[in-house]
Amino acid sequence: MFASVFFGAALLATEPNQETRRWWSHVQALANDGMEGRDTGSEGYRDAAGYVARQFEQNGLKPAGDQGYAQTVPLHVVRLRGDRSTAVLTRDGRSKTLQWLRHISVQPNTAVPRSIDAELVFVGSGNYATAVDVRGKIVVQMNPARIEGAQAAVLSTAPSGAVGLLGIDSPDGLEPPRWPAQYAVAMSLRGQSAATASALTLRFNPADAEMLFEGSGHTYKDLLNLFRQGRPLPSFPLTVQLRATLAIEEENIQSDNLIAIRPGSDPALAGEYVVVSAHLDGYGIGEPWNGDNIYNGAFDDAAYVATLIETAERLQQSNAKLRRSIVFAVFTGEEKGLLGSRYFTQHLTVPRNQVVGNINLDQVRPLFPLKRLTMIARDESTLGDAVRRVAEPMGIQVLADQEPWRNLIRRADNWNFMQIGVPATGFVLTPEKGTPDEAIYKEWYARRYHTPLDDLKQPWDPSAAAKFNDFFLRLLEAIANANERPQWKSGSAYAK
Ligand SMILES: [Zn+2]
């Protein structure tokens, strides 16, 4: 059963070794269709959490949550019910019905108006200081492929007097926005609702954007070409009205982080904790993608929860004595805005001053042979030195983030540890430029990232998985056994 499922699943470049087969069996247990994509708060997530807790127990880890391994995270959900909402574009008395999540979507929040009836006006890309009158209108803009730094706030804030903002997603960029949208859900830690810049922020599918411009004297195609060339875009009223009703639901839910400890062996250092983490939640069930509506999240992020389980198992089998204690942290709510890790770092179950570092595993992706690893925040702390000392003898080159504009440093659970002053990092397998590996890397983002295609049927490289899991175990041993705890480098912006 195991072997046939395994070998039938993917084209494998090399035969996986025994540890890698065991690791993959955990990936299968967490990312199979029965887990329904492990959406935060869902039954599938609870089943997956039960699996993780049983594995932690079997591998001799001590419970370190609030109730056993579980640390319950209280959450608030705001959700657009696409099936009970309507949207119509009207031009010269003629109407075109839009489908929520397929043509148009919304950033849900409690202040979203439940009905909309407004004209549209095109303003280019965030250049609101234009001659066109935006009062009482929905401002339509082109969202860029890369949104950098302060631009994000500008591009999500409607100019004053406008009813709201409608951004046409860019069809370009490494991580193209997903259409159909998985769903329109916003979650927050209960009592900490995220402040939204504008009450009404809409998104539009670029594949359907031409319909917004009909009769305006402009076409989306021409405007997109101008935009791609970096040329200025005109502003002009669109001759179309958007009428919509939005069914917004709100709910309090809860979902568990799983926290476990492997006690250290050195009386002087066992009171210090190295946190290793990965997120268990995925996107769950969403709009179908070629007929498949389960967003399995195999490499985002079940595979690295599996790495944590596999690491615990190997440490137990070898009966390794690690001087410091290790916290195994499996987080919920990552895909909803790093919520589980924020809750954990705000409600630590071990003393804050004794948390010495965090290694977070998110989207490492063993898709091609492991020769280069990008290390998040490589030069911010002595973790970078520890990583190089372990990686280089293994033939792994350690790179600083090559794509800082993607803000990877803020987009995974390592960020919340950095926010409380704990040196933290994460890794991404990185291809060499111009190689077939780079094509695989890009193709994964283009096709599988946050879609139902990130599942157990995708190809992967057993040698890369084996090498990464070995590297991770050696790194953990090195950090846990070092005389000095990890420190921020002097001058790091994160040093407090
Ligand atoms: Zn993700």
Short mmCIF file of C-alpha atoms and ligand atoms in Angstrom, two decimals:
data_model
loop_
_atom_site.label_atom_id
_atom_site.label_comp_id
_atom_site.label_asym_id
_atom_site.label_seq_id
_atom_site.Cartn_x
_atom_site.Cartn_y
_atom_site.Cartn_z
CA MET A 1 0.00 0.00 0.00
CA PHE A 2 2.65 2.45 1.08
CA ALA A 3 5.05 1.53 -1.71
CA SER A 4 2.48 1.54 -4.46
CA VAL A 5 1.06 4.89 -3.41
CA PHE A 6 4.54 6.24 -3.09
CA PHE A 7 6.06 5.05 -6.32
CA GLY A 8 2.93 5.66 -8.28
CA ALA A 9 2.79 9.20 -7.07
CA ALA A 10 5.55 10.99 -8.88
CA LEU A 11 8.44 10.76 -11.26
CA LEU A 12 11.45 10.39 -9.04
CA ALA A 13 14.97 11.17 -10.14
CA THR A 14 16.54 8.90 -7.54
CA GLU A 15 15.28 6.25 -5.15
CA PRO A 16 14.56 7.73 -1.73
CA ASN A 17 16.45 6.30 1.21
CA GLN A 18 14.73 4.89 4.27
CA GLU A 19 14.58 8.19 6.20
CA THR A 20 13.25 9.99 3.17
CA ARG A 21 10.52 7.37 2.68
CA ARG A 22 9.53 7.80 6.30
CA TRP A 23 9.52 11.59 5.88
CA TRP A 24 7.33 11.27 2.77
CA SER A 25 4.91 9.02 4.65
CA HIS A 26 4.35 11.92 7.08
CA VAL A 27 3.84 14.28 4.15
CA GLN A 28 1.25 11.86 2.77
CA ALA A 29 -0.47 11.59 6.14
CA LEU A 30 -0.82 15.38 6.34
CA ALA A 31 -1.44 16.37 2.72
CA ASN A 32 -3.75 13.62 1.47
CA ASP A 33 -7.19 14.67 0.22
CA GLY A 34 -8.82 13.39 3.43
CA MET A 35 -7.17 16.28 5.32
CA GLU A 36 -9.03 18.67 2.99
CA GLY A 37 -6.17 21.14 2.81
CA ARG A 38 -6.02 21.74 6.61
CA ASP A 39 -7.71 25.11 6.61
CA THR A 40 -7.31 26.99 9.89
CA GLY A 41 -10.13 25.95 12.24
CA SER A 42 -11.39 23.15 9.98
CA GLU A 43 -12.02 19.49 10.79
CA GLY A 44 -9.20 18.54 8.41
CA TYR A 45 -6.83 20.75 10.37
CA ARG A 46 -7.94 19.12 13.63
CA ASP A 47 -7.30 15.65 12.16
CA ALA A 48 -3.85 16.72 10.99
CA ALA A 49 -3.13 18.27 14.41
CA GLY A 50 -4.09 14.96 16.03
CA TYR A 51 -1.59 13.18 13.79
CA VAL A 52 1.18 15.61 14.74
CA ALA A 53 0.42 15.28 18.46
CA ARG A 54 0.53 11.46 18.24
CA GLN A 55 3.86 11.62 16.41
CA PHE A 56 5.28 14.01 18.99
CA GLU A 57 4.20 11.66 21.76
CA GLN A 58 5.63 8.59 20.04
CA ASN A 59 8.93 10.38 19.62
CA GLY A 60 9.20 11.19 23.30
CA LEU A 61 8.54 14.93 23.12
CA LYS A 62 6.99 16.57 26.20
CA PRO A 63 3.72 18.51 25.84
CA ALA A 64 4.31 22.27 26.12
CA GLY A 65 1.01 23.81 25.06
CA ASP A 66 -1.83 24.96 27.33
CA GLN A 67 -3.61 21.60 27.20
CA GLY A 68 -1.18 18.88 26.34
CA TYR A 69 0.49 19.76 23.06
CA ALA A 70 -2.31 22.13 22.07
CA GLN A 71 -2.10 25.89 22.44
CA THR A 72 -5.56 27.13 21.47
CA VAL A 73 -5.54 30.29 19.35
CA PRO A 74 -8.77 32.36 19.47
CA LEU A 75 -9.62 33.77 16.04
CA HIS A 76 -12.16 36.04 14.40
CA VAL A 77 -13.25 35.36 10.83
CA VAL A 78 -14.85 37.68 8.30
CA ARG A 79 -15.95 35.91 5.14
CA LEU A 80 -17.59 36.91 1.87
CA ARG A 81 -20.25 34.40 0.88
CA GLY A 82 -19.68 34.46 -2.87
CA ASP A 83 -22.69 32.22 -3.47
CA ARG A 84 -25.03 34.72 -1.76
CA SER A 85 -23.49 37.89 -3.17
CA THR A 86 -24.19 39.57 -6.50
CA ALA A 87 -22.32 41.91 -8.82
CA VAL A 88 -23.42 43.49 -12.10
CA LEU A 89 -21.68 45.88 -14.47
CA THR A 90 -24.16 48.21 -16.19
CA ARG A 91 -23.41 50.27 -19.27
CA ASP A 92 -26.03 52.13 -21.34
CA GLY A 93 -28.80 50.11 -19.71
CA ARG A 94 -27.14 46.80 -20.59
CA SER A 95 -25.93 44.52 -17.81
CA LYS A 96 -23.16 41.96 -17.44
CA THR A 97 -23.33 39.67 -14.43
CA LEU A 98 -20.06 39.09 -12.61
CA GLN A 99 -19.19 36.04 -10.53
CA TRP A 100 -17.62 36.67 -7.17
CA LEU A 101 -14.21 34.97 -6.79
CA ARG A 102 -14.00 34.38 -10.56
CA HIS A 103 -14.25 37.91 -11.96
CA ILE A 104 -14.13 40.03 -8.83
CA SER A 105 -13.18 39.62 -5.19
CA VAL A 106 -13.07 41.73 -2.06
CA GLN A 107 -10.84 42.14 0.98
CA PRO A 108 -13.40 41.21 3.66
CA ASN A 109 -13.68 43.32 6.79
CA THR A 110 -16.51 44.35 9.07
CA ALA A 111 -16.75 47.80 7.45
CA VAL A 112 -17.36 46.51 3.92
CA PRO A 113 -20.57 48.12 2.59
CA ARG A 114 -23.29 45.49 2.09
CA SER A 115 -24.39 47.13 -1.14
CA ILE A 116 -22.55 49.12 -3.79
CA ASP A 117 -23.88 51.29 -6.58
CA ALA A 118 -21.17 53.48 -8.03
CA GLU A 119 -19.52 54.62 -11.23
CA LEU A 120 -15.98 53.57 -11.98
CA VAL A 121 -13.10 55.90 -12.75
CA PHE A 122 -9.67 54.81 -13.97
CA VAL A 123 -6.66 56.47 -12.32
CA GLY A 124 -3.69 54.52 -13.68
CA SER A 125 -1.61 53.03 -10.89
CA GLY A 126 -1.97 54.74 -7.56
CA ASN A 127 -1.60 58.25 -8.99
CA TYR A 128 -4.64 59.79 -7.37
CA ALA A 129 -3.50 63.39 -7.69
CA THR A 130 -5.23 63.60 -11.03
CA ALA A 131 -7.80 65.86 -12.58
CA VAL A 132 -10.54 63.25 -12.61
CA ASP A 133 -13.27 63.54 -10.04
CA VAL A 134 -13.25 60.49 -7.77
CA ARG A 135 -15.96 61.59 -5.31
CA GLY A 136 -18.63 58.95 -4.85
CA LYS A 137 -16.85 56.68 -7.34
CA ILE A 138 -14.90 53.49 -7.30
CA VAL A 139 -11.31 54.15 -8.24
CA VAL A 140 -9.92 51.57 -10.67
CA GLN A 141 -6.18 51.04 -10.84
CA MET A 142 -3.58 48.65 -12.25
CA ASN A 143 -1.83 46.77 -9.48
CA PRO A 144 1.87 46.31 -10.23
CA ALA A 145 3.52 42.88 -10.45
CA ARG A 146 5.85 43.82 -7.63
CA ILE A 147 4.54 45.88 -4.77
CA GLU A 148 7.46 47.28 -2.81
CA GLY A 149 7.57 48.72 0.70
CA ALA A 150 5.51 51.84 1.25
CA GLN A 151 3.80 51.34 -2.11
CA ALA A 152 1.60 48.67 -0.53
CA ALA A 153 -0.14 51.19 1.72
CA VAL A 154 -0.66 53.65 -1.14
CA LEU A 155 -2.10 50.98 -3.40
CA SER A 156 -4.60 49.82 -0.78
CA THR A 157 -5.87 53.25 0.28
CA ALA A 158 -8.66 54.82 -1.73
CA PRO A 159 -8.36 58.59 -2.21
CA SER A 160 -10.64 60.60 0.05
CA GLY A 161 -14.18 60.94 -1.17
CA ALA A 162 -14.03 57.73 -3.21
CA VAL A 163 -16.37 54.84 -2.40
CA GLY A 164 -13.56 52.31 -2.69
CA LEU A 165 -10.73 50.91 -4.67
CA LEU A 166 -10.76 48.27 -7.40
CA GLY A 167 -7.30 46.96 -8.29
CA ILE A 168 -6.80 44.94 -11.46
CA ASP A 169 -4.31 42.23 -10.55
CA SER A 170 -1.12 42.13 -12.55
CA PRO A 171 -0.82 39.09 -14.83
CA ASP A 172 2.99 39.40 -14.49
CA GLY A 173 5.42 38.59 -11.70
CA LEU A 174 6.84 35.46 -10.12
CA GLU A 175 3.78 34.85 -7.95
CA PRO A 176 0.81 35.66 -10.18
CA PRO A 177 -2.36 36.33 -8.22
CA ARG A 178 -4.74 33.39 -8.15
CA TRP A 179 -7.94 33.39 -10.22
CA PRO A 180 -10.30 32.00 -9.33
CA ALA A 181 -9.52 33.38 -5.89
CA GLN A 182 -9.47 30.50 -3.37
CA TYR A 183 -12.10 32.36 -1.34
CA ALA A 184 -12.43 35.77 0.30
CA VAL A 185 -11.72 35.29 4.00
CA ALA A 186 -9.96 37.53 6.51
CA MET A 187 -8.88 36.15 9.87
CA SER A 188 -7.38 37.93 12.84
CA LEU A 189 -6.46 37.09 16.40
CA ARG A 190 -9.63 37.76 18.36
CA GLY A 191 -9.51 41.29 19.78
CA GLN A 192 -6.71 42.30 17.40
CA SER A 193 -8.64 42.92 14.17
CA ALA A 194 -6.30 44.18 11.51
CA ALA A 195 -6.92 47.83 10.68
CA THR A 196 -7.83 48.14 7.03
CA ALA A 197 -6.81 51.19 5.06
CA SER A 198 -10.04 51.35 3.07
CA ALA A 199 -13.46 49.94 3.88
CA LEU A 200 -13.84 48.69 0.31
CA THR A 201 -10.89 47.16 -1.52
CA LEU A 202 -11.87 45.08 -4.54
CA ARG A 203 -9.72 42.95 -6.86
CA PHE A 204 -10.43 42.19 -10.48
CA ASN A 205 -9.31 39.26 -12.63
CA PRO A 206 -6.97 40.59 -15.37
CA ALA A 207 -8.32 37.94 -17.78
CA ASP A 208 -11.71 39.71 -17.63
CA ALA A 209 -10.49 43.29 -17.26
CA GLU A 210 -11.33 44.31 -20.83
CA MET A 211 -15.02 44.50 -19.88
CA LEU A 212 -14.30 47.41 -17.53
CA PHE A 213 -12.99 49.58 -20.38
CA GLU A 214 -15.60 48.98 -23.08
CA GLY A 215 -16.87 52.26 -24.45
CA SER A 216 -14.22 54.31 -22.62
CA GLY A 217 -12.08 54.88 -25.71
CA HIS A 218 -9.30 52.81 -24.14
CA THR A 219 -8.55 49.10 -23.95
CA TYR A 220 -7.07 47.17 -21.06
CA LYS A 221 -4.60 45.61 -23.48
CA ASP A 222 -3.16 48.97 -24.54
CA LEU A 223 -3.06 50.28 -20.99
CA LEU A 224 -1.30 47.14 -19.78
CA ASN A 225 1.29 47.54 -22.52
CA LEU A 226 1.95 51.14 -21.47
CA PHE A 227 2.18 50.02 -17.85
CA ARG A 228 4.65 47.24 -18.70
CA GLN A 229 6.85 49.78 -20.48
CA GLY A 230 6.80 52.00 -17.40
CA ARG A 231 5.02 54.78 -19.31
CA PRO A 232 2.51 57.08 -17.61
CA LEU A 233 -1.10 55.98 -17.69
CA PRO A 234 -4.01 58.29 -18.41
CA SER A 235 -6.87 58.92 -16.00
CA PHE A 236 -10.43 58.93 -17.30
CA PRO A 237 -13.97 58.05 -16.28
CA LEU A 238 -15.15 54.58 -17.22
CA THR A 239 -18.60 54.49 -18.70
CA VAL A 240 -19.74 51.74 -16.41
CA GLN A 241 -21.55 51.33 -13.12
CA LEU A 242 -20.91 48.59 -10.54
CA ARG A 243 -23.96 47.38 -8.62
CA ALA A 244 -23.32 44.74 -6.02
CA THR A 245 -24.61 43.16 -2.84
CA LEU A 246 -22.13 41.57 -0.47
CA ALA A 247 -23.08 38.83 2.01
CA ILE A 248 -20.50 39.11 4.78
CA GLU A 249 -20.41 36.57 7.62
CA GLU A 250 -18.51 36.92 10.88
CA GLU A 251 -17.64 34.19 13.30
CA ASN A 252 -15.37 33.40 16.25
CA ILE A 253 -13.41 30.18 15.83
CA GLN A 254 -10.38 28.58 17.39
CA SER A 255 -7.52 26.51 16.10
CA ASP A 256 -4.54 24.94 17.86
CA ASN A 257 -0.82 25.45 17.65
CA LEU A 258 1.06 22.30 18.72
CA ILE A 259 3.97 22.89 21.06
CA ALA A 260 6.37 20.21 22.32
CA ILE A 261 9.73 20.15 24.07
CA ARG A 262 12.73 17.84 23.88
CA PRO A 263 14.57 18.62 27.12
CA GLY A 264 18.24 19.52 26.94
CA SER A 265 20.93 17.42 28.60
CA ASP A 266 23.25 20.12 29.97
CA PRO A 267 22.14 21.42 33.38
CA ALA A 268 23.57 24.84 32.54
CA LEU A 269 21.92 25.12 29.10
CA ALA A 270 18.77 22.99 29.33
CA GLY A 271 16.86 26.09 30.44
CA GLU A 272 17.51 27.65 27.01
CA TYR A 273 15.24 26.86 24.09
CA VAL A 274 15.86 26.62 20.36
CA VAL A 275 12.51 26.81 18.56
CA VAL A 276 12.07 24.87 15.33
CA SER A 277 8.80 25.57 13.54
CA ALA A 278 6.61 25.01 10.50
CA HIS A 279 2.96 25.75 9.76
CA LEU A 280 0.33 23.05 9.57
CA ASP A 281 -2.49 25.08 8.04
CA GLY A 282 -3.15 25.26 4.31
CA TYR A 283 -5.82 26.95 2.22
CA GLY A 284 -8.34 24.17 2.73
CA ILE A 285 -11.20 23.85 0.28
CA GLY A 286 -11.68 26.64 -2.22
CA GLU A 287 -12.79 27.47 -5.71
CA PRO A 288 -12.04 24.51 -8.01
CA TRP A 289 -8.89 24.55 -10.12
CA ASN A 290 -9.28 22.24 -13.12
CA GLY A 291 -11.96 20.40 -11.19
CA ASP A 292 -9.92 19.97 -7.98
CA ASN A 293 -11.00 22.07 -5.00
CA ILE A 294 -8.61 20.73 -2.34
CA TYR A 295 -5.63 22.98 -1.71
CA ASN A 296 -3.44 20.21 -0.22
CA GLY A 297 -0.45 22.42 0.61
CA ALA A 298 2.04 19.54 0.34
CA PHE A 299 5.13 21.75 0.01
CA ASP A 300 3.42 24.67 1.71
CA ASP A 301 3.80 23.50 4.36
CA ALA A 302 3.03 19.86 5.27
CA ALA A 303 6.46 18.70 4.06
CA TYR A 304 8.30 20.64 6.78
CA VAL A 305 5.94 19.69 9.58
CA ALA A 306 7.00 16.24 8.37
CA THR A 307 10.64 17.33 8.66
CA LEU A 308 10.05 18.33 12.29
CA ILE A 309 8.46 14.93 13.01
CA GLU A 310 11.27 13.12 11.20
CA THR A 311 13.88 15.15 13.12
CA ALA A 312 12.27 14.27 16.46
CA GLU A 313 12.26 10.62 15.46
CA ARG A 314 15.91 10.60 14.45
CA LEU A 315 16.93 12.36 17.66
CA GLN A 316 15.03 9.78 19.67
CA GLN A 317 16.46 6.83 17.75
CA SER A 318 20.03 8.02 18.11
CA ASN A 319 19.34 9.04 21.71
CA ALA A 320 21.30 12.18 20.91
CA LYS A 321 22.20 14.37 23.88
CA LEU A 322 21.55 17.97 22.89
CA ARG A 323 22.67 20.48 25.48
CA ARG A 324 19.88 23.01 24.98
CA SER A 325 16.18 22.16 24.96
CA ILE A 326 14.35 22.14 21.63
CA VAL A 327 10.82 23.51 21.21
CA PHE A 328 8.95 21.90 18.32
CA ALA A 329 6.31 24.45 17.29
CA VAL A 330 3.67 23.66 14.66
CA PHE A 331 1.61 26.74 13.89
CA THR A 332 -1.92 27.39 12.70
CA GLY A 333 -3.17 30.42 10.77
CA GLU A 334 0.04 31.13 8.85
CA GLU A 335 -1.74 31.49 5.52
CA LYS A 336 -4.20 33.88 7.19
CA GLY A 337 -1.45 36.27 8.26
CA LEU A 338 1.08 34.47 10.52
CA LEU A 339 -1.57 34.31 13.25
CA GLY A 340 -0.55 31.18 15.16
CA SER A 341 3.07 32.26 15.49
CA ARG A 342 2.01 35.75 16.52
CA TYR A 343 -0.17 34.25 19.25
CA PHE A 344 2.63 31.94 20.38
CA THR A 345 5.22 34.73 20.54
CA GLN A 346 2.71 36.83 22.51
CA HIS A 347 1.82 33.90 24.81
CA LEU A 348 5.05 31.97 25.15
CA THR A 349 4.85 28.72 27.11
CA VAL A 350 8.57 28.99 27.95
CA PRO A 351 10.34 32.07 29.42
CA ARG A 352 10.94 34.76 26.79
CA ASN A 353 14.54 35.44 27.80
CA GLN A 354 15.35 31.77 27.43
CA VAL A 355 14.18 31.53 23.80
CA VAL A 356 17.51 31.76 21.99
CA GLY A 357 16.62 31.29 18.33
CA ASN A 358 14.07 30.15 15.77
CA ILE A 359 14.57 28.10 12.64
CA ASN A 360 11.35 28.20 10.65
CA LEU A 361 10.66 25.90 7.71
CA ASP A 362 8.29 27.27 5.08
CA GLN A 363 8.37 26.39 1.38
CA VAL A 364 11.88 24.96 1.39
CA ARG A 365 10.85 22.85 -1.65
CA PRO A 366 13.11 19.89 -2.56
CA LEU A 367 12.31 20.12 -6.28
CA PHE A 368 15.86 19.87 -7.66
CA PRO A 369 19.28 18.90 -6.26
CA LEU A 370 20.28 20.91 -3.19
CA LYS A 371 23.39 22.98 -3.94
CA ARG A 372 22.30 26.44 -2.87
CA LEU A 373 20.13 27.59 0.01
CA THR A 374 18.79 31.08 0.42
CA MET A 375 18.83 31.94 4.10
CA ILE A 376 16.35 34.51 5.37
CA ALA A 377 18.06 37.24 7.47
CA ARG A 378 21.44 35.58 6.84
CA ASP A 379 23.53 38.56 7.86
CA GLU A 380 21.41 39.74 10.79
CA SER A 381 22.55 37.23 13.41
CA THR A 382 25.18 34.62 14.24
CA LEU A 383 22.71 32.02 12.95
CA GLY A 384 24.20 32.85 9.54
CA ASP A 385 27.64 31.74 10.72
CA ALA A 386 26.24 28.55 12.27
CA VAL A 387 24.42 27.73 9.04
CA ARG A 388 27.54 28.26 6.91
CA ARG A 389 29.63 26.06 9.19
CA VAL A 390 27.14 23.21 8.73
CA ALA A 391 26.20 23.78 5.09
CA GLU A 392 29.55 24.41 3.43
CA PRO A 393 31.13 21.03 4.29
CA MET A 394 27.97 19.46 2.81
CA GLY A 395 28.58 21.30 -0.47
CA ILE A 396 25.73 23.74 0.12
CA GLN A 397 26.29 27.40 -0.68
CA VAL A 398 24.41 29.76 1.67
CA LEU A 399 22.97 32.81 -0.07
CA ALA A 400 21.44 35.97 1.30
CA ASP A 401 17.91 36.69 0.05
CA GLN A 402 18.22 37.26 -3.72
CA GLU A 403 14.73 38.72 -4.08
CA PRO A 404 14.30 41.21 -1.20
CA TRP A 405 11.40 42.93 -2.98
CA ARG A 406 9.29 39.83 -2.32
CA ASN A 407 9.53 40.54 1.41
CA LEU A 408 10.05 36.86 2.23
CA ILE A 409 11.51 37.90 5.59
CA ARG A 410 8.08 39.19 6.70
CA ARG A 411 6.01 36.51 5.05
CA ALA A 412 6.72 33.49 7.23
CA ASP A 413 6.55 32.66 10.92
CA ASN A 414 10.22 33.59 11.55
CA TRP A 415 9.02 37.20 11.38
CA ASN A 416 7.06 37.04 14.64
CA PHE A 417 10.13 35.73 16.49
CA MET A 418 12.16 38.62 15.08
CA GLN A 419 9.44 40.97 16.33
CA ILE A 420 10.08 39.85 19.92
CA GLY A 421 13.85 40.11 19.45
CA VAL A 422 14.67 36.43 18.89
CA PRO A 423 17.21 35.67 16.12
CA ALA A 424 15.29 33.73 13.49
CA THR A 425 15.67 32.39 10.00
CA GLY A 426 14.27 30.17 7.26
CA PHE A 427 15.47 28.59 4.01
CA VAL A 428 14.54 28.24 0.34
CA LEU A 429 16.25 25.84 -2.08
CA THR A 430 17.59 28.14 -4.76
CA PRO A 431 18.46 27.27 -8.36
CA GLU A 432 21.35 28.64 -10.35
CA LYS A 433 20.36 31.23 -12.92
CA GLY A 434 19.73 29.96 -16.41
CA THR A 435 19.59 26.29 -15.43
CA PRO A 436 16.75 23.78 -15.86
CA ASP A 437 16.44 23.93 -12.06
CA GLU A 438 15.53 27.59 -12.35
CA ALA A 439 12.79 26.69 -14.83
CA ILE A 440 11.43 24.16 -12.30
CA TYR A 441 11.55 26.78 -9.55
CA LYS A 442 9.65 29.36 -11.63
CA GLU A 443 7.18 26.83 -12.93
CA TRP A 444 6.30 25.85 -9.37
CA TYR A 445 5.35 29.45 -8.53
CA ALA A 446 3.50 29.92 -11.77
CA ARG A 447 1.43 26.73 -11.53
CA ARG A 448 1.38 25.20 -8.07
CA TYR A 449 1.90 27.91 -5.44
CA HIS A 450 -1.32 28.25 -3.41
CA THR A 451 -3.29 26.10 -5.87
CA PRO A 452 -4.67 22.54 -5.64
CA LEU A 453 -1.63 21.44 -7.69
CA ASP A 454 0.63 21.71 -4.62
CA ASP A 455 -0.35 18.13 -3.83
CA LEU A 456 1.13 14.65 -3.43
CA LYS A 457 1.21 14.01 -7.18
CA GLN A 458 3.83 16.66 -7.97
CA PRO A 459 7.39 15.65 -8.82
CA TRP A 460 10.13 16.16 -6.25
CA ASP A 461 13.76 15.21 -5.77
CA PRO A 462 14.47 12.57 -3.09
CA SER A 463 18.17 13.46 -2.94
CA ALA A 464 17.29 17.08 -2.17
CA ALA A 465 14.79 16.09 0.51
CA ALA A 466 17.33 13.74 2.11
CA LYS A 467 20.10 16.31 2.00
CA PHE A 468 17.94 19.08 3.41
CA ASN A 469 16.64 16.93 6.26
CA ASP A 470 20.23 15.90 7.09
CA PHE A 471 21.34 19.52 6.97
CA PHE A 472 18.49 20.56 9.26
CA LEU A 473 19.32 17.90 11.86
CA ARG A 474 23.02 18.82 11.85
CA LEU A 475 22.18 22.51 12.12
CA LEU A 476 19.87 21.92 15.05
CA GLU A 477 22.55 19.88 16.82
CA ALA A 478 25.13 22.60 16.19
CA ILE A 479 22.95 25.38 17.57
CA ALA A 480 21.74 23.34 20.53
CA ASN A 481 25.27 22.32 21.50
CA ALA A 482 27.18 25.55 20.87
CA ASN A 483 28.73 27.26 23.88
CA GLU A 484 27.20 30.60 22.88
CA ARG A 485 23.53 31.18 22.17
CA PRO A 486 22.71 32.87 18.82
CA GLN A 487 23.07 36.68 18.88
CA TRP A 488 22.05 39.52 16.62
CA LYS A 489 24.96 41.04 14.76
CA SER A 490 25.85 44.48 16.07
CA GLY A 491 24.07 47.01 13.92
CA SER A 492 21.25 44.66 12.97
CA ALA A 493 17.94 46.51 12.84
CA TYR A 494 16.40 43.64 14.82
CA ALA A 495 18.79 43.83 17.79
CA LYS A 496 16.93 45.37 20.71
ZN ZN B 1 1.60 29.64 1.74
#
